[in-house]
Tab-separated table of C-alpha atoms in Angstrom:
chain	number	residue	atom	x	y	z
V	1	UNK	CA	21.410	3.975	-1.222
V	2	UNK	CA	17.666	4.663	-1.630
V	3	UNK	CA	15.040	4.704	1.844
V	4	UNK	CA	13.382	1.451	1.157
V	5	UNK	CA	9.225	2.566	0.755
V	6	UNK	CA	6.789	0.629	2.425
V	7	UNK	CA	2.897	0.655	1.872
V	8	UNK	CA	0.923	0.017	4.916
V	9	UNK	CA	-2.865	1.359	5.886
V	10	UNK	CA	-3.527	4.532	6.840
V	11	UNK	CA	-4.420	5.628	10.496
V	12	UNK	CA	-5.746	8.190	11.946
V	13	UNK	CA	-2.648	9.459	13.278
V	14	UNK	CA	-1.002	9.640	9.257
V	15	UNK	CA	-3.900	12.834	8.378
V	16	UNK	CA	-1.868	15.026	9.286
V	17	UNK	CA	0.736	14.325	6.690
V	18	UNK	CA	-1.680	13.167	4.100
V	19	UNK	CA	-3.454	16.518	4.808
V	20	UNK	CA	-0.090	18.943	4.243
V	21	UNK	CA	0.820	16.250	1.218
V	22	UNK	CA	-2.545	16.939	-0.387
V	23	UNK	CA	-2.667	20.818	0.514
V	24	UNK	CA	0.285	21.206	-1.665
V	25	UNK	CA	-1.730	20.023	-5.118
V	26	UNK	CA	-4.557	22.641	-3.166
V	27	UNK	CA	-2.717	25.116	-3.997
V	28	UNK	CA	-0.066	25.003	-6.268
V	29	UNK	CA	-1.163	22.883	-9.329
V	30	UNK	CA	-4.537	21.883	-11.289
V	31	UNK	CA	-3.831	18.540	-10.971
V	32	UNK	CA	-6.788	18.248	-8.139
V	33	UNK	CA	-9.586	20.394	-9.066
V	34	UNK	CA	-9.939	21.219	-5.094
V	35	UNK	CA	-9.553	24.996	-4.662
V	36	UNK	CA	-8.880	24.671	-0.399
V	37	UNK	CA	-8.210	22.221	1.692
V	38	UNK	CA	-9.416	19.001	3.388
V	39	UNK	CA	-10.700	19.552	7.197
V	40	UNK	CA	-9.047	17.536	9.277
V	41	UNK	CA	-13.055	15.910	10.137
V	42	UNK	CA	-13.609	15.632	6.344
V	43	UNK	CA	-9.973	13.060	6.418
V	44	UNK	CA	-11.194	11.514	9.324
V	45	UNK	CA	-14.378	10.957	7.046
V	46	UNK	CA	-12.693	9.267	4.351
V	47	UNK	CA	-10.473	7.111	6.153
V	48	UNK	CA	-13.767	5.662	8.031
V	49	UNK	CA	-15.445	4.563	5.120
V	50	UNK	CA	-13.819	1.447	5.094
V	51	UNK	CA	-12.243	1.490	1.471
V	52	UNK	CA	-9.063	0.772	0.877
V	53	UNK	CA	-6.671	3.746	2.235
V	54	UNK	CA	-2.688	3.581	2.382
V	55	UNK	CA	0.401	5.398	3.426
V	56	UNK	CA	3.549	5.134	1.633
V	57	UNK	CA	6.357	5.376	4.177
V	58	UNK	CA	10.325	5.940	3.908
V	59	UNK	CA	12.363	6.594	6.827
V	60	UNK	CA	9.979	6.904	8.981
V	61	UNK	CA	8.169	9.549	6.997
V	62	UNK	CA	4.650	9.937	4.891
V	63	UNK	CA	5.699	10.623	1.691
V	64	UNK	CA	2.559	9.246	-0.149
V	65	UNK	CA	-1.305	8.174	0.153
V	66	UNK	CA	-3.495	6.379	-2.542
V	67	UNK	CA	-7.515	6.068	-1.647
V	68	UNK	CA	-10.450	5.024	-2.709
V	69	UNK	CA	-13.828	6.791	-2.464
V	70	UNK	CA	-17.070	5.874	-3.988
V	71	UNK	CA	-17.675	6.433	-7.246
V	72	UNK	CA	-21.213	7.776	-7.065
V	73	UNK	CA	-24.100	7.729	-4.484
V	74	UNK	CA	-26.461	5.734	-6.082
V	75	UNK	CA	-26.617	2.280	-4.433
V	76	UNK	CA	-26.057	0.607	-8.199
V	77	UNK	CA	-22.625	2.266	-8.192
V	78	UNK	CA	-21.301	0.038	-5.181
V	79	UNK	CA	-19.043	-2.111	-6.409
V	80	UNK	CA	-16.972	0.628	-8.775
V	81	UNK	CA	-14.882	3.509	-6.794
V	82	UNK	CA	-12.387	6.220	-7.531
V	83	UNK	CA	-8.728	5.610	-7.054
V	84	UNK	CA	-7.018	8.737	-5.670
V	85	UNK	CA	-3.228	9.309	-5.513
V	86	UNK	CA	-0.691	12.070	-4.196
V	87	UNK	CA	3.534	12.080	-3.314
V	88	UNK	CA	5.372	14.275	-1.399
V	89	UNK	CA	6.910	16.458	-4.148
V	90	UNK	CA	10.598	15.010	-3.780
V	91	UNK	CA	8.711	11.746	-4.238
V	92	UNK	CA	7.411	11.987	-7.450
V	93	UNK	CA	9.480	10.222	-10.501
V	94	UNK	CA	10.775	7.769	-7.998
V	95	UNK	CA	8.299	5.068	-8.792
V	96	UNK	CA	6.278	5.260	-4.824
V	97	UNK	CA	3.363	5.741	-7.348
V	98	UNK	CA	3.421	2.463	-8.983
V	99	UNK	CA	3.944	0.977	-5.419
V	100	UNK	CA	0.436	2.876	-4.015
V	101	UNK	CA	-1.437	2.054	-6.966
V	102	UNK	CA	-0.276	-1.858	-7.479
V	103	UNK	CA	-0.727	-2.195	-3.825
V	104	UNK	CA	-4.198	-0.564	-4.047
V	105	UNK	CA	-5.333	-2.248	-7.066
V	106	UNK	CA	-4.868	-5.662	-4.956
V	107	UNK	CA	-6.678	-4.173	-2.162
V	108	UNK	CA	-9.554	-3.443	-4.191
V	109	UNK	CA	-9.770	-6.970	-5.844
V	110	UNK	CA	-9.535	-8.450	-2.340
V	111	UNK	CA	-12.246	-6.159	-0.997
V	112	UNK	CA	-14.395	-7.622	-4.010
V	113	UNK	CA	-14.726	-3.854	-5.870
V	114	UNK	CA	-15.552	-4.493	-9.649
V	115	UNK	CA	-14.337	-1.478	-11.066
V	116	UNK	CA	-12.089	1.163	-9.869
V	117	UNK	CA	-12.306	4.220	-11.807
V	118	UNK	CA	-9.381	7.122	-12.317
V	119	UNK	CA	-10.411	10.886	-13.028
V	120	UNK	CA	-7.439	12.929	-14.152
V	121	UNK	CA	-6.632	16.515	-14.537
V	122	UNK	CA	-5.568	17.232	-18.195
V	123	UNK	CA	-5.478	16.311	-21.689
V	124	UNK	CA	-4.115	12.779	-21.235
V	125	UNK	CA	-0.129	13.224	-21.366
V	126	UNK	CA	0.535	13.541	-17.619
V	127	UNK	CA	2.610	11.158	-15.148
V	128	UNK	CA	-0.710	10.032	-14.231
V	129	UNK	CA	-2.199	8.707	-17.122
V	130	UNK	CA	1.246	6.733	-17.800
V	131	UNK	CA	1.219	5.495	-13.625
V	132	UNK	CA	-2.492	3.846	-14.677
V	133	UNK	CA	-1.892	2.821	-18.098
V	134	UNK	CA	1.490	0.822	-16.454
V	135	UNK	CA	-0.997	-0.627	-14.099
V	136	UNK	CA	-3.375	-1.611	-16.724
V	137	UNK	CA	-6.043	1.478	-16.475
V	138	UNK	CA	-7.633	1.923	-20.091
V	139	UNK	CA	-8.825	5.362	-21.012
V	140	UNK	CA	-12.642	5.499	-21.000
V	141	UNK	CA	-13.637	9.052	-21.802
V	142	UNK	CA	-12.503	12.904	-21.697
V	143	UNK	CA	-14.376	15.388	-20.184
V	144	UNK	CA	-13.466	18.250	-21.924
V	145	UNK	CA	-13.241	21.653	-20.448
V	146	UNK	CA	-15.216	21.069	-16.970
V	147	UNK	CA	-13.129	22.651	-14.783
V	148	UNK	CA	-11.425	26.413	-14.226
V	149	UNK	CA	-8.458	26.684	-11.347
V	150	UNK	CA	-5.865	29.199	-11.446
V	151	UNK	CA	-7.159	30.531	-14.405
V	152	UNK	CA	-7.107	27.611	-16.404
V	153	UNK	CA	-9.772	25.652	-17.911
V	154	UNK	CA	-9.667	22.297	-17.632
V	155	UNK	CA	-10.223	18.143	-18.945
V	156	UNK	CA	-10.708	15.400	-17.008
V	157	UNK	CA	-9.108	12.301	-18.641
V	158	UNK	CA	-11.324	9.388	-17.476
V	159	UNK	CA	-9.634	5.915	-17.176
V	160	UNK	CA	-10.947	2.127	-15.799
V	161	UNK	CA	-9.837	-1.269	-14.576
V	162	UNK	CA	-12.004	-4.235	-14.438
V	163	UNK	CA	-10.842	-6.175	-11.017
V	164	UNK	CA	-11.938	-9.344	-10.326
V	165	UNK	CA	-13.843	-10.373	-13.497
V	166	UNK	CA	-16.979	-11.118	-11.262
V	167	UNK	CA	-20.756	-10.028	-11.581
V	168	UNK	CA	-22.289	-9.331	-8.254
């Protein structure tokens, strides 16, 4: 039988795990355009900005996060942000992703966001363009060609949710 997975904010004391969890896209994939890692002050920095942040959690283990950041500085920006997901390896096909990004979508609709906002590595056929089109992402854009890791240039597929229906 299956660990059950349960979805719970992120503390301070979860970095750690979010930080090894993240260091392995770092490295050994294109799917974040990051060439080295998160310091451990620069996590500390995202969990404080008050946006929605989870864990996923199975037997007593981190074996997923899903965060928001904003979307861009400019005050006009406020209410939109950018949804950011990773698993564990062994995690991924086992549907924890659909659990993060439900669980954040609701997050963001209670925390009155307007638009939430998906950047994704690639040319639109990946795992993670299915996860947000199941959760009701639409594709809004490619960027074609912006980035270069590992030798490889680069899309970004952009995609976006309306939450909330409501004009601030």
């Amino acid at each position: 039988m299956d660990t059950i997975v349960q979805m719970r904010p992120a503390r301070s004391g979860d970095l750690g795990r979010v930080a090894e969890i993240y260091a392995h896209y770092v490295h050994n994939t294109t799917i974040t355009f990051a060439e080295t890692e998160l310091t451990a002050s620069e996590w500390e920095s995202r969990l404080a900005q008050g946006l929605p942040f989870l864990v996923a959690e199975s037997g007593g283990s981190i074996v997923g996060t899903a965060y928001c950041s904003p979307w861009k500085s400019k005050s006009a920006y406020r209410y939109t942000v950018e949804n950011t997901i990773y698993l564990a390896p062994a995690e991924v096909g086992r549907g924890t992703g659909t659990l993060l990004l439900r669980e954040l979508i609701a997050l963001c609709a209670e925390a009155g966001l307007r638009e939430l906002v998906a950047v994704i590595a690639g040319t639109g056929e990946s795992a993670s363009v299915k996860l947000h089109e199941r959760c009701g992402f639409e594709h809004a854009g490619r960027l074609r060609g912006v980035g270069v890791k590992h030798g490889h240039t680069l899309d970004t597929v952009l995609m976006q949710l309306h939450l909330n229906g409501v004009n601030h």
